[in-house]
CSV table of C-alpha atoms in Angstrom, one decimal:
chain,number,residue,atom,x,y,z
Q,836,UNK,CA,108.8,106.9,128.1
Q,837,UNK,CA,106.7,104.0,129.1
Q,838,UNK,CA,107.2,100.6,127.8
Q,839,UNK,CA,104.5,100.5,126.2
Q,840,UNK,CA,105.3,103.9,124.4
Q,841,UNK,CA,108.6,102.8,123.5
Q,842,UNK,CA,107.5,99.8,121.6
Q,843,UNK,CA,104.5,102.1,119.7
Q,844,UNK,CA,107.3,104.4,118.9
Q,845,UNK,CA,109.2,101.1,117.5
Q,846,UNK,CA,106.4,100.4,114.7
Q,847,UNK,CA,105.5,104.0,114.4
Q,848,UNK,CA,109.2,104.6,113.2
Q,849,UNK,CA,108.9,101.3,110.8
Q,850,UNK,CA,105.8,102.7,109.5
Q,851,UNK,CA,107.2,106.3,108.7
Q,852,UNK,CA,110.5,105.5,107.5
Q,853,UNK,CA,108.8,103.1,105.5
Q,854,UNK,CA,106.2,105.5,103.9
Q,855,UNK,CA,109.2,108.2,103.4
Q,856,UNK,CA,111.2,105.6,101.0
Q,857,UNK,CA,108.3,104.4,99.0
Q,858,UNK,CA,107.1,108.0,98.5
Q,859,UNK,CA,110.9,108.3,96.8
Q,860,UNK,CA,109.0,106.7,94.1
Q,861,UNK,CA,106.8,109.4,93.1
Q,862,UNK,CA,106.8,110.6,90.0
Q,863,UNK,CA,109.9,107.5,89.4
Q,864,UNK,CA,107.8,104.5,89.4
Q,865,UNK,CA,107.6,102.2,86.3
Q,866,UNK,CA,104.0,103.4,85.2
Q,867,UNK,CA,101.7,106.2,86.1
Q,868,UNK,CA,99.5,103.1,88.0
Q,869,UNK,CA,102.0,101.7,89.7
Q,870,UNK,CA,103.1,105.4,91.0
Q,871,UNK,CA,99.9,106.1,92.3
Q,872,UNK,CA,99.8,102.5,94.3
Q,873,UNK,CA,103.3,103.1,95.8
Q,874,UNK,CA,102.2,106.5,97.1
Q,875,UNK,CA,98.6,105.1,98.2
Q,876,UNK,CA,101.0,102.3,100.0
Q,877,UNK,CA,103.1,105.2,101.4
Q,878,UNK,CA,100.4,107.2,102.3
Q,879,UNK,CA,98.6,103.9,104.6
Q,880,UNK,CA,102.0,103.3,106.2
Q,881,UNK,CA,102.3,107.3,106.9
Q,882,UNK,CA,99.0,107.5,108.4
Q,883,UNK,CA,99.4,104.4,111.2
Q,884,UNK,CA,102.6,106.7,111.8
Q,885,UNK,CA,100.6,109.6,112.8
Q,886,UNK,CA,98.5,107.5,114.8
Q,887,UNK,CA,101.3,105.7,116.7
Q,888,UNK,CA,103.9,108.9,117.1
Q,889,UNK,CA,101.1,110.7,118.5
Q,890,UNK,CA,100.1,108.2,120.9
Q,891,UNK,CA,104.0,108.8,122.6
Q,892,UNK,CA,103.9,112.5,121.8
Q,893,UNK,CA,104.1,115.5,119.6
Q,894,UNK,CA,104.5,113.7,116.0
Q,895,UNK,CA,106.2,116.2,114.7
Q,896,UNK,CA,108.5,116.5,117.1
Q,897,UNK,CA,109.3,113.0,117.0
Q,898,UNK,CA,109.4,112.9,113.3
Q,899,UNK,CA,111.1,116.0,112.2
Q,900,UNK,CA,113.5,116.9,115.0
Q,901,UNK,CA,114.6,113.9,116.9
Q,902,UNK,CA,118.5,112.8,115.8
Q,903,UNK,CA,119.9,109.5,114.2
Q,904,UNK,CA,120.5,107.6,117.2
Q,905,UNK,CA,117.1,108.3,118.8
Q,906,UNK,CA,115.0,106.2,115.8
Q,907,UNK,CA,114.1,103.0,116.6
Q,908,UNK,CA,112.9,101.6,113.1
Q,909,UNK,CA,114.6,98.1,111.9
Q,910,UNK,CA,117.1,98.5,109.5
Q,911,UNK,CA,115.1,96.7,106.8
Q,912,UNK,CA,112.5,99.4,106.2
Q,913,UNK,CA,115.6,101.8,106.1
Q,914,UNK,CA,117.3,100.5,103.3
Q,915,UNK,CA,117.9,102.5,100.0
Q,916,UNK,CA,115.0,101.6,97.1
Q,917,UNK,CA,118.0,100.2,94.6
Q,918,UNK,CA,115.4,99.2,91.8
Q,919,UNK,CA,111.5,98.5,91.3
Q,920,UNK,CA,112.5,94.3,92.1
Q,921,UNK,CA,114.3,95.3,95.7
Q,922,UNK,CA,111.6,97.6,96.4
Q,923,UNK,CA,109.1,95.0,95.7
Q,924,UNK,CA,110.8,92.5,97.7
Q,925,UNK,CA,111.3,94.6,100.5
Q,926,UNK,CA,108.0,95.8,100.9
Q,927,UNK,CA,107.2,91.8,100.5
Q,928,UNK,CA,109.1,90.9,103.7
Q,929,UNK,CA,107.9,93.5,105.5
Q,930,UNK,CA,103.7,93.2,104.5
Q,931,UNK,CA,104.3,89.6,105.3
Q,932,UNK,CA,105.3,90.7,108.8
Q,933,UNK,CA,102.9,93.6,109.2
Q,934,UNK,CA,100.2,91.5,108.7
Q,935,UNK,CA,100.3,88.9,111.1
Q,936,UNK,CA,101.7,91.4,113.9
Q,937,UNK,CA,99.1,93.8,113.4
Q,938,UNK,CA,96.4,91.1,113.2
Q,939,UNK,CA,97.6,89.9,116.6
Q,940,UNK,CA,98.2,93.7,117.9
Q,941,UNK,CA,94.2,94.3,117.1
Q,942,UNK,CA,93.5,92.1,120.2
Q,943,UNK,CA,96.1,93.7,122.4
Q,944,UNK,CA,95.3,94.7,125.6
Q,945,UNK,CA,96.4,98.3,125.1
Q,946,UNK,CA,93.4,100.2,123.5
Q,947,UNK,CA,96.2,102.5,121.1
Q,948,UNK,CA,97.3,99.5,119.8
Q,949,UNK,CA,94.8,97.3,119.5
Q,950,UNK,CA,92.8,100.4,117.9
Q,951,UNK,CA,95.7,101.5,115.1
Q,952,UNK,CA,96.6,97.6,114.3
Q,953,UNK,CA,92.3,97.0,113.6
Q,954,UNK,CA,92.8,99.6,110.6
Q,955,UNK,CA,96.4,98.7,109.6
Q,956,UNK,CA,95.3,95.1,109.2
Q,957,UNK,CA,93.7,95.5,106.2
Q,958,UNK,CA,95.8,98.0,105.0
Q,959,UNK,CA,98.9,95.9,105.5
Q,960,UNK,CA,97.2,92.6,103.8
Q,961,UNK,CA,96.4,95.0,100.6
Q,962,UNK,CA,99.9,95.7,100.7
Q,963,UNK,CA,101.2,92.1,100.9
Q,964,UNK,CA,98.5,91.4,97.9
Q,965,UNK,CA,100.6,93.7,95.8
Q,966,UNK,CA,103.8,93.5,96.2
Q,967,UNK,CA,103.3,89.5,96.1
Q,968,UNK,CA,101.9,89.8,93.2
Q,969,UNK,CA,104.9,91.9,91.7
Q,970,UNK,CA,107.4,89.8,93.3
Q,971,UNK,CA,105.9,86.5,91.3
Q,972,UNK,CA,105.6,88.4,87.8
Q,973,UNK,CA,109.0,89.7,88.4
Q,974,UNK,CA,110.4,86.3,89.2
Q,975,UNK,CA,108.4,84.6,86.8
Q,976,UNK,CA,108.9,87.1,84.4
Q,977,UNK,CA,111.9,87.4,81.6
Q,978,UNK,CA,115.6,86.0,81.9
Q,979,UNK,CA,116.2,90.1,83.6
Q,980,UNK,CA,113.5,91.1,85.5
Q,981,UNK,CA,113.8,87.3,87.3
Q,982,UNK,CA,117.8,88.2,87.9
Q,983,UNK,CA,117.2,91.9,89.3
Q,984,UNK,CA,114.2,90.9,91.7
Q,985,UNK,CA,116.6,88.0,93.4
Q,986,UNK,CA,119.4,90.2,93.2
Q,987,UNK,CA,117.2,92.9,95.4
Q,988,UNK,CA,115.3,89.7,97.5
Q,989,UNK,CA,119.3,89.0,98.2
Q,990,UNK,CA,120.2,92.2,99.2
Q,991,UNK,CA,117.4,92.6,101.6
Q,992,UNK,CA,117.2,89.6,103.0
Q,993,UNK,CA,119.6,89.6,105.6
Q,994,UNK,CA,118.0,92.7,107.3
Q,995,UNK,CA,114.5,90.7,108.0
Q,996,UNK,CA,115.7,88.5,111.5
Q,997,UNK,CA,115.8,91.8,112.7
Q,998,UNK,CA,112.1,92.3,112.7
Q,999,UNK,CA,111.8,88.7,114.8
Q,1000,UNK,CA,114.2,89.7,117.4
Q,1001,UNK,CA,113.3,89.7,121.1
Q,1002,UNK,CA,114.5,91.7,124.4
Q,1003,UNK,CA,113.4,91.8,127.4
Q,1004,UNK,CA,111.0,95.1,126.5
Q,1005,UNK,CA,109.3,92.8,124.1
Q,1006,UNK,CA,108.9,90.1,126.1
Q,1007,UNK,CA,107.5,92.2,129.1
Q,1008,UNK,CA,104.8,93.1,126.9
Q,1009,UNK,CA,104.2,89.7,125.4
Q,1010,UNK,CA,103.7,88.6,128.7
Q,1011,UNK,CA,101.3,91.7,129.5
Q,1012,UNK,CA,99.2,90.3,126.7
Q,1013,UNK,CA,100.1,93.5,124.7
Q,1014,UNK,CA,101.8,92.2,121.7
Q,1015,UNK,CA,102.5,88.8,120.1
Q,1016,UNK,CA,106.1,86.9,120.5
Q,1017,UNK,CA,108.2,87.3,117.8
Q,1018,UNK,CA,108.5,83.4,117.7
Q,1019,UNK,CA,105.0,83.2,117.2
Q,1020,UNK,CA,104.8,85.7,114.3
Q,1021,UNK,CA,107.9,84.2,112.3
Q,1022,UNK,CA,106.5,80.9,111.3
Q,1023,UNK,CA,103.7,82.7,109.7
Q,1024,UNK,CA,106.1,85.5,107.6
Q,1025,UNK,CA,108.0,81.9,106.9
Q,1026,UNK,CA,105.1,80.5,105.2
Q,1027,UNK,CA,103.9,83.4,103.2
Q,1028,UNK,CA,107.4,84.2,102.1
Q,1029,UNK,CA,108.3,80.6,101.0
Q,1030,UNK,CA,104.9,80.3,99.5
Q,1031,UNK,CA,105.7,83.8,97.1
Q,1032,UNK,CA,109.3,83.3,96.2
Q,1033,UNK,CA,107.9,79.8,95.1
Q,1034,UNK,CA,105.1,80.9,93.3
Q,1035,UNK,CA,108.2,83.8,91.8
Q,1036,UNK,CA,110.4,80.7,90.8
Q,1037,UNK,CA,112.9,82.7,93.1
Q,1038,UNK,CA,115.3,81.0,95.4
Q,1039,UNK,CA,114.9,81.6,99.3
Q,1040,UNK,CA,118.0,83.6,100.0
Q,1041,UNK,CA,120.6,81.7,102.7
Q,1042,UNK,CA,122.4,84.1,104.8
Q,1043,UNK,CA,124.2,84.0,108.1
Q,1044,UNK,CA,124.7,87.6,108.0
Q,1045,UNK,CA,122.1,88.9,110.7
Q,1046,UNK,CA,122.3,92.9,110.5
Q,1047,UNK,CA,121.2,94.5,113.5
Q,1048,UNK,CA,121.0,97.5,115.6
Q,1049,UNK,CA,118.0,99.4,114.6
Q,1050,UNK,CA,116.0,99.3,118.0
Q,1051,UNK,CA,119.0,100.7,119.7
Q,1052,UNK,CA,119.4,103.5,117.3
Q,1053,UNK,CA,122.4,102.2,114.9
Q,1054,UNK,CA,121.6,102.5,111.8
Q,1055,UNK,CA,123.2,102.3,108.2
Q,1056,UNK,CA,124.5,104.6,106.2
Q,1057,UNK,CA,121.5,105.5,104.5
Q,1058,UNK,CA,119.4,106.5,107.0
Q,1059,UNK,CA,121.0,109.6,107.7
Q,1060,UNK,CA,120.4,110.6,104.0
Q,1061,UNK,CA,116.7,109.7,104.5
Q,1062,UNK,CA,116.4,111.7,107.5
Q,1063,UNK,CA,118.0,115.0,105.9
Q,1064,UNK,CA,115.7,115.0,103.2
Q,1065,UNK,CA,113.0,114.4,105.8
Q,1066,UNK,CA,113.6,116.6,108.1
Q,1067,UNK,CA,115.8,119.2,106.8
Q,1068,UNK,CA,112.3,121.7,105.4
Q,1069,UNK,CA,110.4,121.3,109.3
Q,1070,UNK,CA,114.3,122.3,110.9
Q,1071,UNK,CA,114.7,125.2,108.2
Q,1072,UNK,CA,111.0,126.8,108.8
Q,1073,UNK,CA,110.1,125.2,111.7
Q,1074,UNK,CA,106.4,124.3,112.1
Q,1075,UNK,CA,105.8,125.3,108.6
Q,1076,UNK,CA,102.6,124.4,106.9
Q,1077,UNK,CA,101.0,124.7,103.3
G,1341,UNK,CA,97.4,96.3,77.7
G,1342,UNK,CA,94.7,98.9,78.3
G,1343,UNK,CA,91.6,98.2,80.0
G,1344,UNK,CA,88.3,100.2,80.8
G,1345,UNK,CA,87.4,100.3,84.5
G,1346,UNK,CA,83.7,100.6,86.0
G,1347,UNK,CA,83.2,101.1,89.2
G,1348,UNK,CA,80.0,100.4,91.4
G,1349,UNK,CA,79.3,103.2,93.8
G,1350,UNK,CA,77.2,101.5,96.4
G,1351,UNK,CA,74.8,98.3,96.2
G,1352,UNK,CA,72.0,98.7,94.0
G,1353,UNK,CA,73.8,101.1,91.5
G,1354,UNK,CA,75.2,99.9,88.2
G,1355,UNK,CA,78.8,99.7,87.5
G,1356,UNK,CA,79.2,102.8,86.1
G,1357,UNK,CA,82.6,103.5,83.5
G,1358,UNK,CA,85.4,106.1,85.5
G,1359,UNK,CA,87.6,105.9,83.0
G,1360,UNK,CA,91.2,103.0,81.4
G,1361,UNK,CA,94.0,102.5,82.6
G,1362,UNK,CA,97.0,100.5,81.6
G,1363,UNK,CA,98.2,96.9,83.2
G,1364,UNK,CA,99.7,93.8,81.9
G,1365,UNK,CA,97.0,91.4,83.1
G,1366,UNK,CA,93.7,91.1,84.7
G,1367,UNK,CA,94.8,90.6,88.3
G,1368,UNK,CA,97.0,93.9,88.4
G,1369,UNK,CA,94.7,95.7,86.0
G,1370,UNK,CA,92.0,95.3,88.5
G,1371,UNK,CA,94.7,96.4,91.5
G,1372,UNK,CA,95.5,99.2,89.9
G,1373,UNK,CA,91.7,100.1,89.4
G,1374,UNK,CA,91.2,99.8,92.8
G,1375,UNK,CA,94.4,102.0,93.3
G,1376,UNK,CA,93.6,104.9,91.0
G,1377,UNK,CA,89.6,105.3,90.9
G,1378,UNK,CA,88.7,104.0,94.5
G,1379,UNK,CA,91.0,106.3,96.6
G,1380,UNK,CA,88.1,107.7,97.7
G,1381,UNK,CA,85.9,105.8,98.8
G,1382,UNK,CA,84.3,105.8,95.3
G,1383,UNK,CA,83.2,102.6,95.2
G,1384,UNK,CA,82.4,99.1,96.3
G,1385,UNK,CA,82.8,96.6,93.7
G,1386,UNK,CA,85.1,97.5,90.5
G,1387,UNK,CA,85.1,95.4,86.9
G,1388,UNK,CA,88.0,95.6,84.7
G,1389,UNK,CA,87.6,94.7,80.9
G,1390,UNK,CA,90.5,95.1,78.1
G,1391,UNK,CA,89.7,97.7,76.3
G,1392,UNK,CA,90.1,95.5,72.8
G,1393,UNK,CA,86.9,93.5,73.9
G,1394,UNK,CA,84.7,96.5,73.7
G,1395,UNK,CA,82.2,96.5,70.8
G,1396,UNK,CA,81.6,100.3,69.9
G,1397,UNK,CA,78.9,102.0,67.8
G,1398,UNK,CA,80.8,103.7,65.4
G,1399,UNK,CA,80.1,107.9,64.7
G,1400,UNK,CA,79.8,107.4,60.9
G,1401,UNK,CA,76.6,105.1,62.0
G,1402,UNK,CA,75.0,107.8,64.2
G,1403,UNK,CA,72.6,109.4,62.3
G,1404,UNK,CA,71.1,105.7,61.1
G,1405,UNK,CA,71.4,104.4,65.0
G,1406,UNK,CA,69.7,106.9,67.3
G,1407,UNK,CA,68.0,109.6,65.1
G,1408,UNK,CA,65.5,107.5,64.1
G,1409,UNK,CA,64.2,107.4,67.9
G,1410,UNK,CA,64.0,111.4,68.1
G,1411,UNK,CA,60.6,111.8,66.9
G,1412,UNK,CA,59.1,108.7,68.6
G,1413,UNK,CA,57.9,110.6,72.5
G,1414,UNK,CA,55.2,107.5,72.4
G,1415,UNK,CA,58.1,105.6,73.7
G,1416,UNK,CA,58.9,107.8,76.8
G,1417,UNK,CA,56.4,106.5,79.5
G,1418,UNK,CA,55.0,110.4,79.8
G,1419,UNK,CA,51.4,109.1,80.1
G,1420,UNK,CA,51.4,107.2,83.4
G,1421,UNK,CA,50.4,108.5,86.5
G,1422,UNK,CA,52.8,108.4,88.8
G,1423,UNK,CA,52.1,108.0,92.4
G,1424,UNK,CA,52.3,111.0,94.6
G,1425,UNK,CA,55.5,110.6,96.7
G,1426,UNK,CA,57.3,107.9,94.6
G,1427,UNK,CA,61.0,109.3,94.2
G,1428,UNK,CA,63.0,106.7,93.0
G,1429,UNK,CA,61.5,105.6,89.6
């Protein structure tokens, strides 16, 4: 695997494992609106999957039959739902990264990329629109819905450095003009974070804890339920359709 | 809150009603317009108005409102020529 490959498979993986918690929602979510936007969310982040898997290789290979260790996702995106609030403020931190990263990746110098992240862009910035706006009437909401969205913003916080995390793959391609610094991208995801959680009346979690291990394949204990209910139809009837 | 969704199709059409839909205020009542009646590609501009603002005609006032234009054709402009090749009138 190139590179090059090997960072598309990185936000292919955040993309899908992303899409495949959200669509956990289905049929769950609070009202039959707000079902249909989680799924049309999951439904974006599954289809810049497809795009990016197959740009490295047989998507359903890579998404149906490759082990635990062998993902590459951040932890963040991995994490159980818990309720609506930590669902919300998960998919906040994550839109807030998405959007920047794939606005910078739609000038990249690598034609897949560049070509996925001009699409995902808007997608993404849709997706920062809602979940922002949840995250604020949640926060600003009743004495409850204001405790269980911070209690969910505090669970997931820790896992976000992950996403700003360098190594020397990243900063090859930085310096091939094929993705943005991480550096770069975190003052943005600062801003829009700190601007939300204000507008929420939420406090900006403070953690020392930085989870990690996600790029490298270690991943928490909730993954590997994820990826059975993922994958266990495609490895039971292999190649099966409908 | 419920509110009535109308949906443009394309520039130069009229916001045409799809259909309600519930949210608790404007802003997410026109988000969730946008996600349940422009998944495909219905549409291009989208108004959202709560449902309670709606002044309807009421059935029991039918026959009195539009019966009386049934026998009136000299309204309907059927005596112009129209001309040849003209399709959008």
């Amino acid at each position: 695997m190139t590179p090059v490959q090997a960072y598309t498979l990185r936000l292919g993986d955040d993309c899908l494992v992303l899409g495949q918690r959200l669509s956990e929602w289905a049929a769950r979510a609070p009202t039959l609106e707000e079902d249909v936007a989680l799924l049309n969310i999951a439904l974006d982040l599954l289809g810049t999957a497809r795009s990016l898997l197959g740009a490295v290789g047989d998507e359903d290979a890579l998404a149906f039959l490759r082990a635990e260790p062998d993902w590459t996702n951040a932890l963040l995106v991995e994490l159980d739902n818990g309720d609506f609030g930590r669902t919300m403020a998960r998919q906040l931190l994550v839109s807030a990264y998405q959007v920047p990263l794939w606005a910078a990746l739609a000038s990249s110098t690598d034609p897949v990329l560049a070509g996925v992240a001009g699409k995902a862009v808007k997608e993404a910035t849709y997706h920062l629109d809602h979940a922002s706006a949840w995250v604020v009437r949640l926060g600003d909401g009743t004495a409850e819905s204001h405790a269980r969205v911070q209690a969910g913003l505090d669970g997931v916080w820790p896992y976000a450095a992950e996403l700003f995390e360098t190594d020397p793959l990243v900063e090859s391609l930085v310096q091939q003009g094929i993705t943005a610094a991480p550096a770069v991208l975190l003052p943005v995801w600062q801003q829009t974070v700190e601007r939300v959680l204000a507008e929420a009346t939420l406090t900006v979690p403070e953690s020392s804890w930085r989870p990690t291990g996600g790029r490298s394949g270690r991943h928490t204990e909730a993954f590997g339920y994820l990826l059975a209910e993922m994958q266990h139809l495609h490895r039971a009837h292999p190649g099966a359709s409908w | 809150m419920l509110w009535e969704v109308f949906v443009r199709s394309r520039r130069g059409l009229s916001h045409t009603h799809v259909g309600s839909l519930h949210a608790d205020d404007a802003h997410l009542a026109l988000r969730n317009a946008r996600d349940v009646y422009t998944r495909r590609q219905e549409g291009t501009s989208i108004w959202v108005v709560p449902a309670a603002q709606i002044v309807a005609s009421s059935p029991d006032e039918k026959d009195a409102f539009f019966d009386p234009a049934g026998d009136k054709p000299y309204r309907h402009p059927t005596f112009y020529d129209v001309p040849e090749g003209l399709t959008h009138l």
